[in-house]
Amino acid sequence: MKFNDSLKEIKIYEAGKPIELVVREFGIDAKDVVKLASNENPKGCSPKVAKAIADNAHRAYLYPDDSMFELKDALSSKFSEKNENIIIGAGSDQVLEFISRALLNPNDSVLMSKVTFAMYEIYAKQMGAKIVRTPSYQHIVEEFIEAYRRDRPKIIYLCTPNNPTGDATSKEDVLKIIDAVEEETLVVVDGAYMEYASAKDKRYAIEPNDLIEFPNVIYLGTFSKAYGLGGMRVGYGIANRTLIGQLYKMRPPFNITTLSLIAGIEACKDEEFVTESIALHRQEIKRYEEFAKEIGVEYIDSYTNFITYLFNNNMDSTDISDKLLKEGVIIRNLASYGMNAVRITIGTKEQNDKLFSILRRVVV
Ligand SMILES: *Cc1c(COP(=O)(O)O)cnc(C)c1O
């Protein structure tokens, strides 16, 4: 069988290790495993959402409302947009896939920062597109504009805050990049962690409303991170109606489940849960900053629900991740991103304490 040539270029996405793997490989009890690898909300999801999912379990036999009217309505009130400006995906990942399929032809190029969300590359390569990266992991305006002028990419990905580094790009800088780009290029502003950035520093807060006037810009958001619904797979894209109309052509019917739809709708009604989650997070992330100083490790100032620790030459991120894993703590090794660094999702106080005590022993 001969597979599509574009597949040769693709490395399979390495997802955060599941709890089940640690149970199987190291015989550790599932309840003792601490998973700080996939940027899930340590508070779980809103109890109101969990109840709505349980109460509606019997409706699993029904296809969802394919218009997703209620969820779009909830999102349009939240962001002061119109339903026609919104597309829902099975995670914002699926919206990224729609974008790639709607725009890219073989040999087109896409532009992104040196270290950023791995799926941009994978979806682009599926279409045979070429990947262009700026020299820095941070989103530097001049670097983006220079690469844009040189390569004329079809899509520019601005991940702010950025995964897996945790830094963010100010609204001012994002708008400078958008201003330098002509309409033929789509700018994707991926705000998967925007709730955390907005709570930390208003200069980094970007709302769909800031971008909707641009014909070639789309904002992506998700319920997977601050809303604690990674397992339900609900995300969204917000842009002008012409762009949304084109992306709709890529959408399979019923692309999120009946229960995911209910979860998204209920989640929008409980913003207090998000506020509380972020308050807990802000307390705990301070402890990670202090802990890093205590053990002499550098970190990147984080605008997300995780922190990235950068190791010097005496320490190896793979070795450290393996040692933690053997003791039942899963974190994300960034060696595959070319960094001697680890990404740690901020957990509950107890989870973080466990990680600190092991790390204190293994980091020398
Ligand atoms: C988690 C994440 C997403 C999307 O997650 P979904 O679960 O598919 O909504 C998108 N972009 C970034 C940068 C992420 O970290």
Coordinates of C-alpha atoms and ligand atoms in Angstrom, one line a residue:
M1 CA 0.0 0.0 0.0
K2 CA 1.3 3.4 -0.8
F3 CA 0.3 6.1 1.7
N4 CA 0.1 9.8 0.9
D5 CA 3.7 11.2 0.6
S6 CA 2.8 13.9 3.1
L7 CA 2.6 11.2 5.9
K8 CA 6.4 10.6 5.7
E9 CA 7.0 14.0 7.2
I10 CA 4.7 13.5 10.2
K11 CA 5.8 12.5 13.7
I12 CA 2.9 11.2 15.7
Y13 CA 1.7 13.6 18.4
E14 CA 3.1 12.5 21.8
A15 CA 0.2 13.0 24.2
G16 CA 0.7 13.4 28.0
K17 CA 1.2 10.0 29.6
P18 CA -2.1 8.6 31.0
I19 CA -2.6 7.5 34.6
E20 CA -3.3 3.9 33.3
L21 CA 0.3 3.6 32.0
V22 CA 1.9 4.3 35.4
V23 CA -0.5 1.8 37.0
R24 CA 0.5 -0.8 34.5
E25 CA 4.2 -0.2 34.4
F26 CA 5.0 0.6 38.0
G27 CA 2.2 -1.1 39.8
I28 CA 1.3 2.2 41.6
D29 CA -2.3 2.5 42.7
A30 CA -4.3 4.8 40.4
K31 CA -5.3 7.0 43.4
D32 CA -1.7 7.6 44.2
V33 CA -0.7 8.7 40.7
V34 CA -0.3 12.5 40.3
K35 CA -0.9 13.6 36.7
L36 CA 0.6 17.1 36.0
A37 CA 1.2 16.5 32.3
S38 CA -1.8 17.6 30.2
N39 CA -2.8 21.0 31.6
E40 CA -6.0 19.7 33.1
N41 CA -7.8 21.6 35.8
P42 CA -6.8 20.1 39.2
K43 CA -10.2 21.1 40.6
G44 CA -11.9 18.9 37.9
C45 CA -14.9 20.5 36.3
S46 CA -17.8 22.5 37.7
P47 CA -20.1 20.2 39.9
K48 CA -23.0 21.8 38.0
V49 CA -21.6 20.5 34.7
A50 CA -20.9 17.0 36.2
K51 CA -24.5 16.9 37.4
A52 CA -25.9 18.0 34.0
I53 CA -23.8 15.3 32.3
A54 CA -25.1 12.6 34.7
D55 CA -28.7 13.9 34.6
N56 CA -28.7 13.7 30.8
A57 CA -26.9 10.4 30.4
H58 CA -30.1 8.7 29.1
R59 CA -30.0 11.1 26.2
A60 CA -26.9 9.5 24.8
Y61 CA -28.9 7.7 22.2
L62 CA -29.9 11.1 20.6
Y63 CA -27.8 12.9 18.1
P64 CA -27.0 16.4 19.3
D65 CA -28.7 19.5 18.0
D66 CA -26.5 20.0 14.9
S67 CA -27.0 23.7 14.9
M68 CA -25.5 23.9 18.4
F69 CA -27.8 26.9 18.8
E70 CA -27.8 27.0 22.6
L71 CA -24.0 26.7 23.0
K72 CA -23.4 29.3 20.4
D73 CA -25.9 31.5 22.1
A74 CA -24.1 31.1 25.4
L75 CA -20.7 31.9 23.8
S76 CA -22.1 34.8 21.8
S77 CA -23.4 36.4 25.1
K78 CA -20.2 35.7 26.8
F79 CA -18.1 37.4 24.1
S80 CA -20.7 39.8 22.7
E81 CA -20.6 38.3 19.3
K82 CA -23.2 36.8 17.0
N83 CA -24.0 33.1 16.5
E84 CA -22.9 33.4 12.9
N85 CA -19.4 34.3 14.0
I86 CA -18.9 31.0 15.9
I87 CA -17.9 27.5 14.9
I88 CA -17.8 24.6 17.5
G89 CA -15.2 21.8 17.3
A90 CA -14.4 18.6 19.1
G91 CA -11.8 20.6 21.0
S92 CA -10.3 23.7 19.4
D93 CA -8.0 21.1 17.9
Q94 CA -10.8 20.2 15.4
V95 CA -11.2 23.8 14.5
L96 CA -7.4 23.9 13.8
E97 CA -7.9 20.9 11.5
F98 CA -10.8 22.6 9.7
I99 CA -8.5 25.7 9.1
S100 CA -5.7 23.6 7.7
R101 CA -7.9 21.7 5.4
A102 CA -9.8 24.8 4.2
L103 CA -6.7 26.7 3.3
L104 CA -3.6 24.6 2.7
N105 CA -2.4 23.1 -0.6
P106 CA 0.9 21.2 -1.0
N107 CA 3.9 23.5 -0.8
D108 CA 2.1 26.3 0.9
S109 CA 3.9 27.4 4.1
V110 CA 2.7 28.1 7.6
L111 CA 4.5 30.2 10.1
M112 CA 4.8 29.7 13.9
S113 CA 7.3 30.3 16.7
K114 CA 10.2 28.0 17.3
V115 CA 8.6 26.1 20.2
T116 CA 4.8 26.1 20.2
F117 CA 1.7 23.8 20.1
A118 CA 2.7 20.6 18.2
M119 CA -0.6 20.2 16.4
Y120 CA -0.1 23.2 14.2
E121 CA 2.7 21.4 12.5
I122 CA 0.9 18.1 12.2
Y123 CA -2.3 19.5 10.7
A124 CA -0.2 21.5 8.2
K125 CA 1.9 18.6 7.2
Q126 CA -1.1 16.5 6.6
M127 CA -1.9 18.9 3.8
G128 CA 1.7 18.8 2.5
A129 CA 2.5 22.3 3.7
K130 CA 5.9 23.5 4.7
I131 CA 6.7 24.6 8.3
V132 CA 8.5 27.9 8.9
R133 CA 9.5 28.9 12.4
T134 CA 10.8 32.1 13.9
P135 CA 14.2 31.9 15.7
S136 CA 12.8 32.5 19.2
Y137 CA 10.2 30.5 21.2
Q138 CA 8.7 33.8 22.3
H139 CA 6.5 35.6 19.7
I140 CA 8.7 38.4 18.6
V141 CA 6.9 40.9 16.4
E142 CA 10.0 41.7 14.2
E143 CA 10.8 38.0 13.7
F144 CA 7.2 37.3 12.6
I145 CA 7.0 40.2 10.2
E146 CA 10.4 39.3 8.7
A147 CA 9.5 35.7 8.2
Y148 CA 6.1 36.7 6.8
R149 CA 7.6 39.0 4.2
R150 CA 10.1 36.4 3.2
D151 CA 7.9 33.3 3.0
R152 CA 4.4 34.6 2.5
P153 CA 2.8 31.9 4.6
K154 CA -0.8 31.0 4.1
I155 CA -1.4 30.7 7.9
I156 CA 0.4 32.4 10.9
Y157 CA -0.2 30.7 14.3
L158 CA 0.0 33.0 17.3
C159 CA -0.3 30.9 20.4
T160 CA -0.8 33.2 23.3
P161 CA -0.2 32.2 26.0
N162 CA 2.1 29.8 24.4
N163 CA 2.1 26.0 25.0
P164 CA 4.6 24.5 26.1
T165 CA 6.6 27.5 27.3
G166 CA 3.9 29.4 29.2
D167 CA 4.9 32.9 28.1
A168 CA 2.4 35.2 26.4
T169 CA 2.3 37.9 23.8
S170 CA 0.8 41.3 24.6
K171 CA -2.4 42.4 22.8
E172 CA -0.4 45.3 21.4
D173 CA 2.2 42.9 19.8
V174 CA -0.5 40.6 18.4
L175 CA -2.2 43.6 16.7
K176 CA 1.2 44.8 15.3
I177 CA 1.7 41.4 13.6
I178 CA -1.9 41.4 12.3
D179 CA -1.4 44.9 10.9
A180 CA 1.6 43.8 9.0
V181 CA -0.1 40.9 7.3
E182 CA -2.2 41.1 4.2
E183 CA -5.6 39.5 3.7
E184 CA -4.3 36.4 1.9
T185 CA -2.8 35.2 5.1
L186 CA -4.9 33.9 7.9
V187 CA -3.8 34.7 11.4
V188 CA -4.9 32.2 14.0
V189 CA -4.9 33.5 17.6
D190 CA -5.0 30.5 19.8
G191 CA -6.2 31.5 23.2
A192 CA -6.5 28.1 24.9
Y193 CA -5.0 29.6 28.1
M194 CA -6.4 33.1 27.8
E195 CA -8.4 32.9 31.0
Y196 CA -5.1 32.6 32.9
A197 CA -3.4 35.4 31.1
S198 CA -6.3 37.8 31.5
A199 CA -6.3 37.2 35.2
K200 CA -2.6 37.8 35.5
D201 CA -2.1 41.0 33.4
K202 CA -4.7 42.9 31.3
R203 CA -2.2 43.8 28.7
Y204 CA -2.2 40.2 27.7
A205 CA -5.9 39.8 27.6
I206 CA -7.2 39.3 24.1
E207 CA -11.0 39.0 23.4
P208 CA -12.6 37.8 20.2
N209 CA -14.0 41.3 20.0
D210 CA -10.5 42.7 19.5
L211 CA -10.1 40.7 16.4
I212 CA -13.5 40.3 14.8
E213 CA -13.1 43.4 12.5
F214 CA -10.2 41.7 10.7
P215 CA -11.3 39.6 7.7
N216 CA -8.3 37.3 8.0
V217 CA -8.1 36.6 11.8
I218 CA -9.7 33.8 13.8
Y219 CA -9.7 33.5 17.6
L220 CA -9.7 30.0 19.1
G221 CA -10.9 29.1 22.6
T222 CA -11.5 25.8 24.5
F223 CA -13.4 24.4 27.4
S224 CA -10.5 21.9 28.0
K225 CA -8.3 24.0 30.3
A226 CA -9.8 26.6 32.7
Y227 CA -13.3 25.0 32.4
G228 CA -11.9 21.6 33.2
L229 CA -13.6 19.8 30.4
G230 CA -10.7 18.2 28.4
G231 CA -12.5 14.9 28.4
M232 CA -15.6 16.3 26.8
R233 CA -13.8 17.7 23.7
V234 CA -15.4 21.1 23.2
G235 CA -13.7 24.1 21.6
Y236 CA -14.6 27.0 19.4
G237 CA -13.5 29.4 16.7
I238 CA -14.7 33.0 16.5
A239 CA -14.3 35.1 13.3
N240 CA -16.2 37.1 10.7
R241 CA -19.1 35.2 9.1
T242 CA -17.5 34.7 5.7
L243 CA -14.5 32.8 7.2
I244 CA -16.8 30.8 9.6
G245 CA -19.0 29.9 6.6
Q246 CA -16.0 28.5 4.7
L247 CA -14.8 26.5 7.7
Y248 CA -18.3 25.1 8.1
K249 CA -17.7 23.2 4.8
M250 CA -15.1 21.1 6.5
R251 CA -17.3 20.2 9.5
P252 CA -18.7 16.7 9.7
P253 CA -22.3 16.6 11.1
F254 CA -22.7 16.1 14.9
N255 CA -19.0 16.8 15.5
I256 CA -19.4 17.0 19.2
T257 CA -21.5 14.6 21.3
T258 CA -24.9 15.3 22.9
L259 CA -23.3 15.2 26.4
S260 CA -20.4 17.5 25.3
L261 CA -22.9 20.0 24.1
I262 CA -24.7 20.0 27.4
A263 CA -21.4 20.2 29.3
G264 CA -20.4 23.3 27.3
I265 CA -23.7 25.0 27.8
E266 CA -23.7 24.4 31.6
A267 CA -20.0 25.4 31.8
C268 CA -20.9 28.9 30.4
K269 CA -23.4 29.3 33.2
D270 CA -20.8 28.7 35.9
E271 CA -18.1 31.3 35.4
E272 CA -17.7 31.3 39.2
F273 CA -16.0 27.9 38.9
V274 CA -13.4 29.4 36.5
T275 CA -12.8 32.3 38.8
E276 CA -12.2 30.0 41.8
S277 CA -10.0 27.7 39.7
I278 CA -7.8 30.6 38.7
A279 CA -7.6 31.9 42.3
L280 CA -6.4 28.4 43.5
H281 CA -4.0 28.3 40.5
R282 CA -2.5 31.7 41.3
Q283 CA -1.7 30.7 44.9
E284 CA -0.1 27.5 43.9
I285 CA 2.0 28.8 41.0
K286 CA 3.7 31.2 43.4
R287 CA 4.9 28.1 45.3
Y288 CA 6.4 26.8 42.0
E289 CA 8.3 30.0 41.5
E290 CA 9.6 29.9 45.1
F291 CA 10.4 26.3 44.8
A292 CA 12.4 26.8 41.6
K293 CA 14.5 29.5 43.3
E294 CA 15.0 27.2 46.3
I295 CA 16.4 24.4 44.2
G296 CA 18.3 26.7 41.8
V297 CA 16.3 26.0 38.6
E298 CA 15.3 28.7 36.1
Y299 CA 11.7 29.0 35.0
I300 CA 9.7 30.9 32.3
D301 CA 7.3 33.4 33.8
S302 CA 3.9 31.7 33.2
Y303 CA 0.6 33.1 31.9
T304 CA -0.9 29.6 31.8
N305 CA -2.0 26.8 34.1
F306 CA 1.5 25.2 33.9
I307 CA 5.1 26.3 34.5
T308 CA 8.1 25.4 32.4
Y309 CA 11.3 24.7 34.4
L310 CA 14.6 25.1 32.4
F311 CA 17.5 22.9 33.5
N312 CA 21.2 23.7 33.2
N313 CA 23.7 21.2 31.8
N314 CA 24.1 19.3 35.1
M315 CA 20.5 18.2 34.8
D316 CA 18.7 16.2 32.2
S317 CA 15.0 16.7 31.7
T318 CA 14.5 13.1 30.5
D319 CA 16.2 11.7 33.5
I320 CA 14.2 13.9 35.9
S321 CA 10.9 13.1 34.2
D322 CA 11.7 9.3 34.4
K323 CA 12.5 9.5 38.0
L324 CA 9.3 11.3 38.8
L325 CA 7.3 8.8 36.7
K326 CA 8.7 5.9 38.7
E327 CA 7.3 7.5 41.8
G328 CA 3.9 8.1 40.2
V329 CA 4.2 11.7 39.2
I330 CA 3.6 12.4 35.5
I331 CA 5.0 15.7 34.0
R332 CA 5.8 16.7 30.5
N333 CA 9.4 16.3 29.3
L334 CA 10.2 18.9 26.6
A335 CA 13.2 17.1 25.2
S336 CA 11.2 16.3 22.0
Y337 CA 10.8 20.1 21.5
G338 CA 14.6 20.4 21.7
M339 CA 14.6 21.9 25.2
N340 CA 16.3 20.6 28.3
A341 CA 13.1 21.6 30.2
V342 CA 9.9 20.2 31.7
R343 CA 6.4 21.5 31.6
I344 CA 4.5 20.9 34.9
T345 CA 0.7 21.5 35.2
I346 CA 0.0 23.3 38.5
G347 CA -2.0 20.8 40.6
T348 CA -3.7 20.9 43.9
K349 CA -1.7 21.8 47.0
E350 CA -1.3 18.1 47.9
Q351 CA -0.2 17.1 44.4
N352 CA 2.3 20.0 44.2
D353 CA 3.7 19.1 47.7
K354 CA 4.3 15.5 46.4
L355 CA 6.1 16.8 43.3
F356 CA 8.2 19.2 45.4
S357 CA 9.4 16.5 47.8
I358 CA 10.4 14.2 45.0
L359 CA 12.0 16.9 42.9
R360 CA 14.0 18.1 45.9
R361 CA 15.6 14.7 46.0
V362 CA 16.2 14.1 42.3
V363 CA 17.5 17.6 41.3
V364 CA 21.1 17.9 42.3
Ligands
LIG1 C1 -5.0 22.3 24.8 C2 -4.7 23.2 23.7 C3 -5.5 23.3 22.6 C4 -6.8 22.6 22.3 O1 -7.2 21.7 23.1 P1 -8.6 21.0 22.9 O2 -8.7 20.1 24.0 O3 -8.5 20.3 21.5 O4 -9.7 22.1 22.9 C5 -5.2 24.2 21.6 N1 -4.1 24.9 21.6 C6 -3.3 24.9 22.6 C7 -2.1 25.7 22.6 C8 -3.5 24.0 23.7 O5 -2.6 23.9 24.7

